[in-house]
PDB file of C-alpha atoms and ligand atoms in Angstrom:
ATOM      1  CA  MET A   1      -4.207  65.980 -48.982  1.00  0.00           C
ATOM      2  CA  GLU A   2      -0.635  64.974 -48.112  1.00  0.00           C
ATOM      3  CA  ASP A   3      -0.392  67.683 -45.416  1.00  0.00           C
ATOM      4  CA  LEU A   4      -3.549  66.452 -43.741  1.00  0.00           C
ATOM      5  CA  ILE A   5      -2.329  62.845 -43.871  1.00  0.00           C
ATOM      6  CA  LYS A   6       0.881  63.887 -42.099  1.00  0.00           C
ATOM      7  CA  ARG A   7      -1.106  65.921 -39.596  1.00  0.00           C
ATOM      8  CA  ALA A   8      -3.350  62.943 -38.813  1.00  0.00           C
ATOM      9  CA  ALA A   9      -0.313  60.658 -38.456  1.00  0.00           C
ATOM     10  CA  LYS A  10       1.236  63.097 -35.959  1.00  0.00           C
ATOM     11  CA  ASP A  11      -2.016  63.523 -34.041  1.00  0.00           C
ATOM     12  CA  LEU A  12      -2.380  59.743 -33.829  1.00  0.00           C
ATOM     13  CA  ALA A  13       1.238  59.353 -32.741  1.00  0.00           C
ATOM     14  CA  VAL A  14       0.680  61.543 -29.672  1.00  0.00           C
ATOM     15  CA  ALA A  15      -2.823  60.310 -28.878  1.00  0.00           C
ATOM     16  CA  VAL A  16      -3.130  57.665 -26.184  1.00  0.00           C
ATOM     17  CA  ASN A  17      -6.776  56.682 -26.447  1.00  0.00           C
ATOM     18  CA  VAL A  18      -8.258  56.697 -29.922  1.00  0.00           C
ATOM     19  CA  ALA A  19     -11.858  55.791 -30.753  1.00  0.00           C
ATOM     20  CA  ALA A  20     -13.459  55.525 -34.168  1.00  0.00           C
ATOM     21  CA  LEU A  21     -17.017  56.069 -35.303  1.00  0.00           C
ATOM     22  CA  THR A  22     -17.676  54.365 -38.616  1.00  0.00           C
ATOM     23  CA  GLY A  23     -20.559  54.344 -41.077  1.00  0.00           C
ATOM     24  CA  ALA A  24     -21.575  52.742 -44.340  1.00  0.00           C
ATOM     25  CA  GLY A  25     -18.865  54.592 -46.298  1.00  0.00           C
ATOM     26  CA  ILE A  26     -16.096  52.427 -44.841  1.00  0.00           C
ATOM     27  CA  SER A  27     -17.720  49.327 -46.360  1.00  0.00           C
ATOM     28  CA  VAL A  28     -18.355  50.794 -49.811  1.00  0.00           C
ATOM     29  CA  GLU A  29     -14.983  49.495 -51.023  1.00  0.00           C
ATOM     30  CA  SER A  30     -16.105  46.024 -49.882  1.00  0.00           C
ATOM     31  CA  GLY A  31     -19.035  46.185 -52.288  1.00  0.00           C
ATOM     32  CA  ILE A  32     -21.704  47.147 -49.768  1.00  0.00           C
ATOM     33  CA  PRO A  33     -23.724  50.117 -50.987  1.00  0.00           C
ATOM     34  CA  PRO A  34     -24.237  53.100 -48.650  1.00  0.00           C
ATOM     35  CA  PHE A  35     -27.689  54.346 -47.659  1.00  0.00           C
ATOM     36  CA  ARG A  36     -27.496  57.934 -48.868  1.00  0.00           C
ATOM     37  CA  GLY A  37     -25.974  59.630 -51.872  1.00  0.00           C
ATOM     38  CA  LYS A  38     -25.205  58.196 -55.291  1.00  0.00           C
ATOM     39  CA  GLY A  39     -26.074  54.507 -55.547  1.00  0.00           C
ATOM     40  CA  GLY A  40     -27.431  54.605 -51.996  1.00  0.00           C
ATOM     41  CA  LEU A  41     -30.057  52.125 -50.845  1.00  0.00           C
ATOM     42  CA  TRP A  42     -32.485  54.858 -49.822  1.00  0.00           C
ATOM     43  CA  GLU A  43     -32.445  56.201 -53.376  1.00  0.00           C
ATOM     44  CA  ARG A  44     -34.326  53.075 -54.444  1.00  0.00           C
ATOM     45  CA  LEU A  45     -36.209  52.137 -51.283  1.00  0.00           C
ATOM     46  CA  ASP A  46     -38.097  54.386 -48.902  1.00  0.00           C
ATOM     47  CA  PRO A  47     -36.606  53.628 -45.452  1.00  0.00           C
ATOM     48  CA  MET A  48     -39.950  54.262 -43.752  1.00  0.00           C
ATOM     49  CA  GLU A  49     -41.512  51.594 -45.959  1.00  0.00           C
ATOM     50  CA  PHE A  50     -38.712  49.036 -45.752  1.00  0.00           C
ATOM     51  CA  ALA A  51     -36.492  49.741 -42.755  1.00  0.00           C
ATOM     52  CA  HIS A  52     -38.975  50.811 -40.090  1.00  0.00           C
ATOM     53  CA  ILE A  53     -39.967  48.219 -37.505  1.00  0.00           C
ATOM     54  CA  ASN A  54     -43.658  48.957 -38.160  1.00  0.00           C
ATOM     55  CA  ALA A  55     -43.134  48.166 -41.853  1.00  0.00           C
ATOM     56  CA  PHE A  56     -41.463  44.862 -40.940  1.00  0.00           C
ATOM     57  CA  MET A  57     -44.224  43.941 -38.482  1.00  0.00           C
ATOM     58  CA  ARG A  58     -46.912  44.858 -41.014  1.00  0.00           C
ATOM     59  CA  ASP A  59     -45.421  42.895 -43.904  1.00  0.00           C
ATOM     60  CA  PRO A  60     -42.271  40.862 -43.145  1.00  0.00           C
ATOM     61  CA  VAL A  61     -42.444  39.092 -46.519  1.00  0.00           C
ATOM     62  CA  LYS A  62     -42.247  42.404 -48.391  1.00  0.00           C
ATOM     63  CA  VAL A  63     -39.263  43.608 -46.326  1.00  0.00           C
ATOM     64  CA  TRP A  64     -37.470  40.256 -46.589  1.00  0.00           C
ATOM     65  CA  LYS A  65     -37.941  40.202 -50.375  1.00  0.00           C
ATOM     66  CA  ALA A  66     -36.984  43.806 -51.065  1.00  0.00           C
ATOM     67  CA  LEU A  67     -34.224  44.346 -48.538  1.00  0.00           C
ATOM     68  CA  VAL A  68     -33.143  41.592 -46.167  1.00  0.00           C
ATOM     69  CA  ARG A  69     -32.547  38.797 -48.681  1.00  0.00           C
ATOM     70  CA  GLU A  70     -30.399  41.081 -50.847  1.00  0.00           C
ATOM     71  CA  MET A  71     -28.541  42.345 -47.798  1.00  0.00           C
ATOM     72  CA  LYS A  72     -27.763  38.723 -46.885  1.00  0.00           C
ATOM     73  CA  GLU A  73     -26.357  38.022 -50.347  1.00  0.00           C
ATOM     74  CA  ILE A  74     -24.108  41.086 -50.188  1.00  0.00           C
ATOM     75  CA  VAL A  75     -22.975  40.770 -46.566  1.00  0.00           C
ATOM     76  CA  ASP A  76     -22.363  36.994 -46.809  1.00  0.00           C
ATOM     77  CA  ARG A  77     -19.682  37.512 -49.446  1.00  0.00           C
ATOM     78  CA  ALA A  78     -18.177  40.835 -48.286  1.00  0.00           C
ATOM     79  CA  GLU A  79     -14.562  40.960 -47.107  1.00  0.00           C
ATOM     80  CA  PRO A  80     -12.773  43.687 -45.126  1.00  0.00           C
ATOM     81  CA  ASN A  81     -11.077  46.335 -47.280  1.00  0.00           C
ATOM     82  CA  ASP A  82      -8.066  48.570 -46.635  1.00  0.00           C
ATOM     83  CA  GLY A  83     -10.220  50.911 -44.524  1.00  0.00           C
ATOM     84  CA  HIS A  84     -11.145  48.146 -42.070  1.00  0.00           C
ATOM     85  CA  LYS A  85      -7.588  46.799 -42.193  1.00  0.00           C
ATOM     86  CA  GLY A  86      -6.160  50.271 -41.498  1.00  0.00           C
ATOM     87  CA  LEU A  87      -8.250  50.530 -38.325  1.00  0.00           C
ATOM     88  CA  ALA A  88      -7.149  47.023 -37.329  1.00  0.00           C
ATOM     89  CA  LYS A  89      -3.512  48.114 -37.700  1.00  0.00           C
ATOM     90  CA  LEU A  90      -4.186  51.090 -35.440  1.00  0.00           C
ATOM     91  CA  GLU A  91      -5.419  48.670 -32.776  1.00  0.00           C
ATOM     92  CA  THR A  92      -2.313  46.485 -33.221  1.00  0.00           C
ATOM     93  CA  ARG A  93      -0.186  49.609 -32.694  1.00  0.00           C
ATOM     94  CA  ASP A  94      -2.063  50.115 -29.434  1.00  0.00           C
ATOM     95  CA  LYS A  95      -3.634  53.384 -30.543  1.00  0.00           C
ATOM     96  CA  LEU A  96      -7.219  52.519 -31.355  1.00  0.00           C
ATOM     97  CA  LYS A  97      -9.130  51.161 -28.376  1.00  0.00           C
ATOM     98  CA  THR A  98     -12.751  51.057 -29.495  1.00  0.00           C
ATOM     99  CA  ILE A  99     -14.735  51.197 -32.715  1.00  0.00           C
ATOM    100  CA  ILE A 100     -18.321  52.350 -32.571  1.00  0.00           C
ATOM    101  CA  THR A 101     -19.888  51.261 -35.829  1.00  0.00           C
ATOM    102  CA  GLN A 102     -23.283  51.953 -37.317  1.00  0.00           C
ATOM    103  CA  ASN A 103     -22.613  49.094 -39.729  1.00  0.00           C
ATOM    104  CA  ILE A 104     -24.148  45.677 -39.291  1.00  0.00           C
ATOM    105  CA  ASP A 105     -21.749  43.809 -41.584  1.00  0.00           C
ATOM    106  CA  GLY A 106     -19.205  42.505 -39.044  1.00  0.00           C
ATOM    107  CA  LEU A 107     -16.255  43.596 -41.215  1.00  0.00           C
ATOM    108  CA  HIS A 108     -14.360  45.358 -38.401  1.00  0.00           C
ATOM    109  CA  GLN A 109     -14.250  42.116 -36.415  1.00  0.00           C
ATOM    110  CA  ALA A 110     -13.296  40.211 -39.575  1.00  0.00           C
ATOM    111  CA  ALA A 111     -10.382  42.633 -40.032  1.00  0.00           C
ATOM    112  CA  GLY A 112      -9.197  41.904 -36.488  1.00  0.00           C
ATOM    113  CA  ASN A 113     -10.535  44.691 -34.259  1.00  0.00           C
ATOM    114  CA  THR A 114     -11.478  43.271 -30.893  1.00  0.00           C
ATOM    115  CA  ASP A 115     -13.569  46.008 -29.282  1.00  0.00           C
ATOM    116  CA  VAL A 116     -16.382  46.858 -31.679  1.00  0.00           C
ATOM    117  CA  ILE A 117     -19.616  48.385 -30.453  1.00  0.00           C
ATOM    118  CA  GLU A 118     -22.378  47.530 -32.911  1.00  0.00           C
ATOM    119  CA  TYR A 119     -24.584  50.554 -32.452  1.00  0.00           C
ATOM    120  CA  HIS A 120     -27.252  49.418 -34.913  1.00  0.00           C
ATOM    121  CA  GLY A 121     -27.000  45.722 -34.064  1.00  0.00           C
ATOM    122  CA  THR A 122     -25.631  42.952 -36.229  1.00  0.00           C
ATOM    123  CA  PHE A 123     -26.657  41.170 -39.386  1.00  0.00           C
ATOM    124  CA  ALA A 124     -24.609  38.138 -38.391  1.00  0.00           C
ATOM    125  CA  TRP A 125     -27.625  36.776 -36.523  1.00  0.00           C
ATOM    126  CA  GLN A 126     -31.331  36.349 -37.138  1.00  0.00           C
ATOM    127  CA  ARG A 127     -33.704  35.997 -34.229  1.00  0.00           C
ATOM    128  CA  CYS A 128     -37.126  34.449 -33.978  1.00  0.00           C
ATOM    129  CA  MET A 129     -39.831  37.020 -33.402  1.00  0.00           C
ATOM    130  CA  ASP A 130     -41.779  34.515 -31.279  1.00  0.00           C
ATOM    131  CA  CYS A 131     -39.294  32.613 -29.100  1.00  0.00           C
ATOM    132  CA  GLY A 132     -36.134  34.720 -29.527  1.00  0.00           C
ATOM    133  CA  LYS A 133     -33.940  31.799 -30.662  1.00  0.00           C
ATOM    134  CA  LYS A 134     -30.962  33.006 -32.697  1.00  0.00           C
ATOM    135  CA  TYR A 135     -29.649  31.613 -35.979  1.00  0.00           C
ATOM    136  CA  GLU A 136     -26.420  32.445 -37.770  1.00  0.00           C
ATOM    137  CA  THR A 137     -27.468  34.450 -40.853  1.00  0.00           C
ATOM    138  CA  ARG A 138     -24.960  32.687 -43.119  1.00  0.00           C
ATOM    139  CA  LYS A 139     -26.653  29.363 -42.378  1.00  0.00           C
ATOM    140  CA  VAL A 140     -30.243  30.542 -42.772  1.00  0.00           C
ATOM    141  CA  ASP A 141     -32.000  29.024 -45.775  1.00  0.00           C
ATOM    142  CA  VAL A 142     -33.726  31.794 -47.718  1.00  0.00           C
ATOM    143  CA  SER A 143     -35.230  29.612 -50.426  1.00  0.00           C
ATOM    144  CA  GLU A 144     -38.553  30.287 -48.703  1.00  0.00           C
ATOM    145  CA  ILE A 145     -39.421  33.787 -47.567  1.00  0.00           C
ATOM    146  CA  PRO A 146     -39.793  34.597 -44.762  1.00  0.00           C
ATOM    147  CA  PRO A 147     -37.413  32.097 -43.177  1.00  0.00           C
ATOM    148  CA  ARG A 148     -38.848  30.582 -40.027  1.00  0.00           C
ATOM    149  CA  CYS A 149     -37.656  29.277 -36.692  1.00  0.00           C
ATOM    150  CA  GLY A 150     -38.219  25.644 -35.661  1.00  0.00           C
ATOM    151  CA  CYS A 151     -41.142  26.963 -33.569  1.00  0.00           C
ATOM    152  CA  GLY A 152     -42.784  28.470 -36.668  1.00  0.00           C
ATOM    153  CA  GLY A 153     -41.999  32.096 -35.802  1.00  0.00           C
ATOM    154  CA  ILE A 154     -40.635  34.482 -38.428  1.00  0.00           C
ATOM    155  CA  LEU A 155     -36.923  35.332 -38.351  1.00  0.00           C
ATOM    156  CA  ARG A 156     -35.764  38.930 -38.306  1.00  0.00           C
ATOM    157  CA  PRO A 157     -32.243  40.290 -38.516  1.00  0.00           C
ATOM    158  CA  ASP A 158     -30.734  41.234 -35.170  1.00  0.00           C
ATOM    159  CA  ILE A 159     -30.325  44.815 -36.361  1.00  0.00           C
ATOM    160  CA  VAL A 160     -31.893  48.043 -35.171  1.00  0.00           C
ATOM    161  CA  PHE A 161     -34.740  49.032 -37.465  1.00  0.00           C
ATOM    162  CA  PHE A 162     -35.899  52.632 -37.543  1.00  0.00           C
ATOM    163  CA  GLY A 163     -38.324  53.098 -34.672  1.00  0.00           C
ATOM    164  CA  GLU A 164     -36.368  50.740 -32.388  1.00  0.00           C
ATOM    165  CA  MET A 165     -34.122  51.545 -29.449  1.00  0.00           C
ATOM    166  CA  ILE A 166     -30.366  51.446 -29.674  1.00  0.00           C
ATOM    167  CA  PRO A 167     -29.250  48.446 -27.532  1.00  0.00           C
ATOM    168  CA  ALA A 168     -28.700  49.857 -24.036  1.00  0.00           C
ATOM    169  CA  GLU A 169     -25.173  48.499 -23.646  1.00  0.00           C
ATOM    170  CA  ALA A 170     -24.097  49.906 -27.030  1.00  0.00           C
ATOM    171  CA  MET A 171     -25.542  53.245 -26.024  1.00  0.00           C
ATOM    172  CA  TRP A 172     -23.765  53.595 -22.690  1.00  0.00           C
ATOM    173  CA  ARG A 173     -20.500  52.023 -23.836  1.00  0.00           C
ATOM    174  CA  SER A 174     -20.217  54.355 -26.803  1.00  0.00           C
ATOM    175  CA  ARG A 175     -20.936  57.367 -24.628  1.00  0.00           C
ATOM    176  CA  GLN A 176     -18.145  56.202 -22.347  1.00  0.00           C
ATOM    177  CA  ALA A 177     -15.720  55.607 -25.230  1.00  0.00           C
ATOM    178  CA  ALA A 178     -16.530  59.040 -26.669  1.00  0.00           C
ATOM    179  CA  SER A 179     -15.942  60.719 -23.294  1.00  0.00           C
ATOM    180  CA  ASP A 180     -12.685  58.847 -22.656  1.00  0.00           C
ATOM    181  CA  CYS A 181     -10.928  59.213 -26.018  1.00  0.00           C
ATOM    182  CA  ASP A 182      -8.474  61.973 -26.857  1.00  0.00           C
ATOM    183  CA  LEU A 183      -8.892  61.522 -30.625  1.00  0.00           C
ATOM    184  CA  MET A 184     -11.873  60.275 -32.577  1.00  0.00           C
ATOM    185  CA  LEU A 185     -11.695  59.154 -36.197  1.00  0.00           C
ATOM    186  CA  VAL A 186     -15.061  59.637 -37.893  1.00  0.00           C
ATOM    187  CA  VAL A 187     -14.976  57.494 -41.010  1.00  0.00           C
ATOM    188  CA  GLY A 188     -17.558  57.133 -43.772  1.00  0.00           C
ATOM    189  CA  THR A 189     -20.665  58.420 -42.057  1.00  0.00           C
ATOM    190  CA  SER A 190     -23.041  61.094 -43.288  1.00  0.00           C
ATOM    191  CA  ALA A 191     -23.654  61.912 -39.592  1.00  0.00           C
ATOM    192  CA  VAL A 192     -27.323  62.606 -40.086  1.00  0.00           C
ATOM    193  CA  VAL A 193     -28.864  59.721 -38.140  1.00  0.00           C
ATOM    194  CA  GLN A 194     -29.398  60.243 -34.425  1.00  0.00           C
ATOM    195  CA  PRO A 195     -28.365  59.375 -31.801  1.00  0.00           C
ATOM    196  CA  ALA A 196     -25.177  58.100 -33.532  1.00  0.00           C
ATOM    197  CA  ALA A 197     -24.445  61.560 -34.926  1.00  0.00           C
ATOM    198  CA  MET A 198     -24.135  62.869 -31.345  1.00  0.00           C
ATOM    199  CA  ILE A 199     -21.149  60.621 -30.591  1.00  0.00           C
ATOM    200  CA  PRO A 200     -18.456  62.900 -32.111  1.00  0.00           C
ATOM    201  CA  ILE A 201     -20.076  65.868 -30.358  1.00  0.00           C
ATOM    202  CA  ILE A 202     -19.752  64.099 -26.996  1.00  0.00           C
ATOM    203  CA  ALA A 203     -16.091  63.374 -27.800  1.00  0.00           C
ATOM    204  CA  LYS A 204     -15.487  66.995 -28.796  1.00  0.00           C
ATOM    205  CA  GLU A 205     -17.155  68.325 -25.623  1.00  0.00           C
ATOM    206  CA  ASN A 206     -14.797  66.136 -23.620  1.00  0.00           C
ATOM    207  CA  GLY A 207     -11.741  67.581 -25.312  1.00  0.00           C
ATOM    208  CA  ALA A 208     -11.043  65.028 -28.068  1.00  0.00           C
ATOM    209  CA  LYS A 209      -9.695  65.928 -31.465  1.00  0.00           C
ATOM    210  CA  ILE A 210     -12.098  64.953 -34.250  1.00  0.00           C
ATOM    211  CA  VAL A 211     -10.593  63.763 -37.532  1.00  0.00           C
ATOM    212  CA  GLU A 212     -13.062  63.062 -40.303  1.00  0.00           C
ATOM    213  CA  ILE A 213     -12.373  60.813 -43.298  1.00  0.00           C
ATOM    214  CA  ASN A 214     -14.974  61.102 -46.041  1.00  0.00           C
ATOM    215  CA  PRO A 215     -15.017  62.030 -49.750  1.00  0.00           C
ATOM    216  CA  GLU A 216     -17.828  64.508 -48.914  1.00  0.00           C
ATOM    217  CA  ARG A 217     -18.417  67.172 -46.314  1.00  0.00           C
ATOM    218  CA  THR A 218     -20.932  66.347 -43.566  1.00  0.00           C
ATOM    219  CA  PRO A 219     -22.871  68.343 -40.956  1.00  0.00           C
ATOM    220  CA  LEU A 220     -19.912  67.735 -38.598  1.00  0.00           C
ATOM    221  CA  THR A 221     -17.286  69.155 -40.934  1.00  0.00           C
ATOM    222  CA  VAL A 222     -17.347  72.829 -40.006  1.00  0.00           C
ATOM    223  CA  GLU A 223     -18.486  72.958 -36.399  1.00  0.00           C
ATOM    224  CA  VAL A 224     -17.256  69.700 -34.902  1.00  0.00           C
ATOM    225  CA  SER A 225     -14.374  68.210 -36.877  1.00  0.00           C
ATOM    226  CA  ASP A 226     -10.887  69.619 -36.434  1.00  0.00           C
ATOM    227  CA  TYR A 227     -10.267  68.698 -40.050  1.00  0.00           C
ATOM    228  CA  LEU A 228     -11.655  66.566 -42.857  1.00  0.00           C
ATOM    229  CA  ILE A 229      -9.447  64.358 -45.007  1.00  0.00           C
ATOM    230  CA  MET A 230     -11.410  64.184 -48.225  1.00  0.00           C
ATOM    231  CA  GLY A 231     -11.021  60.748 -49.745  1.00  0.00           C
ATOM    232  CA  GLY A 232     -11.995  57.099 -49.609  1.00  0.00           C
ATOM    233  CA  ALA A 233     -11.415  55.308 -46.320  1.00  0.00           C
ATOM    234  CA  GLY A 234      -9.082  52.651 -47.779  1.00  0.00           C
ATOM    235  CA  GLU A 235      -6.619  54.990 -49.415  1.00  0.00           C
ATOM    236  CA  VAL A 236      -6.644  57.560 -46.607  1.00  0.00           C
ATOM    237  CA  LEU A 237      -6.163  55.041 -43.793  1.00  0.00           C
ATOM    238  CA  ASN A 238      -3.418  53.246 -45.737  1.00  0.00           C
ATOM    239  CA  ARG A 239      -1.561  56.508 -46.153  1.00  0.00           C
ATOM    240  CA  ILE A 240      -2.016  57.551 -42.520  1.00  0.00           C
ATOM    241  CA  VAL A 241      -0.669  54.211 -41.253  1.00  0.00           C
ATOM    242  CA  ALA A 242       2.293  54.459 -43.667  1.00  0.00           C
ATOM    243  CA  ALA A 243       3.001  58.037 -42.526  1.00  0.00           C
ATOM    244  CA  MET A 244       2.911  56.951 -38.858  1.00  0.00           C
ATOM    245  CA  GLU A 245       5.652  54.441 -39.594  1.00  0.00           C
ATOM    246  CA  LYS A 246       7.960  57.272 -40.641  1.00  0.00           C
ATOM    247  CA  ILE A 247       7.505  59.267 -37.432  1.00  0.00           C
TER     248      ILE A 247
HETATM  249  P1  OAD B   1     -24.754  56.943 -45.187  1.00  0.00           P
HETATM  250  O1  OAD B   1     -25.094  56.121 -46.374  1.00  0.00           O
HETATM  251  O2  OAD B   1     -25.759  57.903 -44.706  1.00  0.00           O
HETATM  252  O3  OAD B   1     -23.432  57.764 -45.480  1.00  0.00           O
HETATM  253  C1  OAD B   1     -22.301  57.178 -46.052  1.00  0.00           C
HETATM  254  C2  OAD B   1     -21.170  58.168 -46.003  1.00  0.00           C
HETATM  255  O4  OAD B   1     -20.015  57.519 -46.486  1.00  0.00           O
HETATM  256  C3  OAD B   1     -21.386  59.426 -46.829  1.00  0.00           C
HETATM  257  O5  OAD B   1     -21.054  60.563 -46.056  1.00  0.00           O
HETATM  258  C4  OAD B   1     -20.399  59.248 -47.995  1.00  0.00           C
HETATM  259  O6  OAD B   1     -19.872  60.485 -48.456  1.00  0.00           O
HETATM  260  C5  OAD B   1     -19.324  58.397 -47.359  1.00  0.00           C
HETATM  261  N1  OAD B   1     -18.527  57.553 -48.276  1.00  0.00           N
HETATM  262  C6  OAD B   1     -18.861  57.049 -49.483  1.00  0.00           C
HETATM  263  N2  OAD B   1     -17.861  56.307 -49.981  1.00  0.00           N
HETATM  264  C7  OAD B   1     -16.859  56.334 -49.078  1.00  0.00           C
HETATM  265  C8  OAD B   1     -15.550  55.756 -49.008  1.00  0.00           C
HETATM  266  N3  OAD B   1     -15.071  55.000 -49.990  1.00  0.00           N
HETATM  267  N4  OAD B   1     -14.797  56.002 -47.906  1.00  0.00           N
HETATM  268  C9  OAD B   1     -15.279  56.775 -46.907  1.00  0.00           C
HETATM  269  N5  OAD B   1     -16.493  57.344 -46.916  1.00  0.00           N
HETATM  270  C10 OAD B   1     -17.280  57.127 -47.988  1.00  0.00           C
HETATM  271  O7  OAD B   1     -24.296  55.904 -44.051  1.00  0.00           O
HETATM  272  P2  OAD B   1     -24.300  56.075 -42.451  1.00  0.00           P
HETATM  273  O8  OAD B   1     -23.835  57.410 -42.054  1.00  0.00           O
HETATM  274  O9  OAD B   1     -23.608  54.898 -41.924  1.00  0.00           O
HETATM  275  O10 OAD B   1     -29.312  53.050 -40.015  1.00  0.00           O
HETATM  276  O11 OAD B   1     -25.848  55.956 -42.154  1.00  0.00           O
HETATM  277  C11 OAD B   1     -26.269  55.936 -40.829  1.00  0.00           C
HETATM  278  C12 OAD B   1     -27.454  55.045 -40.664  1.00  0.00           C
HETATM  279  O12 OAD B   1     -28.482  55.392 -41.612  1.00  0.00           O
HETATM  280  C13 OAD B   1     -27.205  53.584 -40.983  1.00  0.00           C
HETATM  281  O13 OAD B   1     -26.620  52.885 -39.924  1.00  0.00           O
HETATM  282  C14 OAD B   1     -28.592  53.080 -41.260  1.00  0.00           C
HETATM  283  C15 OAD B   1     -29.046  54.191 -42.163  1.00  0.00           C
HETATM  284  O14 OAD B   1     -30.390  54.373 -42.325  1.00  0.00           O
HETATM  285  C16 OAD B   1     -30.298  52.179 -39.809  1.00  0.00           C
HETATM  286  O15 OAD B   1     -30.624  51.380 -40.656  1.00  0.00           O
HETATM  287  C17 OAD B   1     -30.932  52.273 -38.442  1.00  0.00           C
END
């Protein structure tokens, strides 16, 4: 792995516009379970039954009880780990310009990154399904499910459920960031959910180097990524940042 760490450090040193695409894997070390693979959320819950907008509309109490309340408990207490902090350091060194994240946990912003595109929305806010008023998730009382707005409407997380559109601004801004970057770090995503999985392909088509960080291979590994550094995001990013300091 050491050779690949040095290679990534050199590639980052010469890059002028770096973007990152992140997925659930980068938050695993913060105690947030991923969706797929061992211990993944979708091993226990069928996403079509609990994470599809139709499922939420049909039975919000069921989805709140099985998924959203637990998500709130986990996300409320999660802190950025070395993976998030490593990406924040790359922004401080003026390398990393934009993070496109599929995560809804807000940990990139908590680590200090300032340009974060939340492709699947954010869990930081709940919004009323009737009047649209927003409430900070941390402050929402979940002693009664479903929590309700002052107007009586049911609150839903401000995330993208399956069956919903990606927010238009997130969509076009990430396309732009992918086209503009000369290196894209793809960290902790299984790259199987569209349209997010297209983002590294857009970057590649526009001439960017693609560097994947993941303990497992993904559908991008052979055809799209220039190389995969097989390991956890925290350790790998720590080592890359340390190696950059020696260049
Ligand atoms: P997944 O759960 O599909 O994939 C997590 C990836 O992280 C896998 O490839 C793991 O190998 C990798 N991984 C595990 N531990 C890691 C670590 N310590 N460091 C780095 N990588 C690690 O998560 P996503 O790709 O983010 O969408 O999933 C994409 C979307 O599917 C999510 O945004 C969510 C989900 O259904 C919606 O809810 C709309």
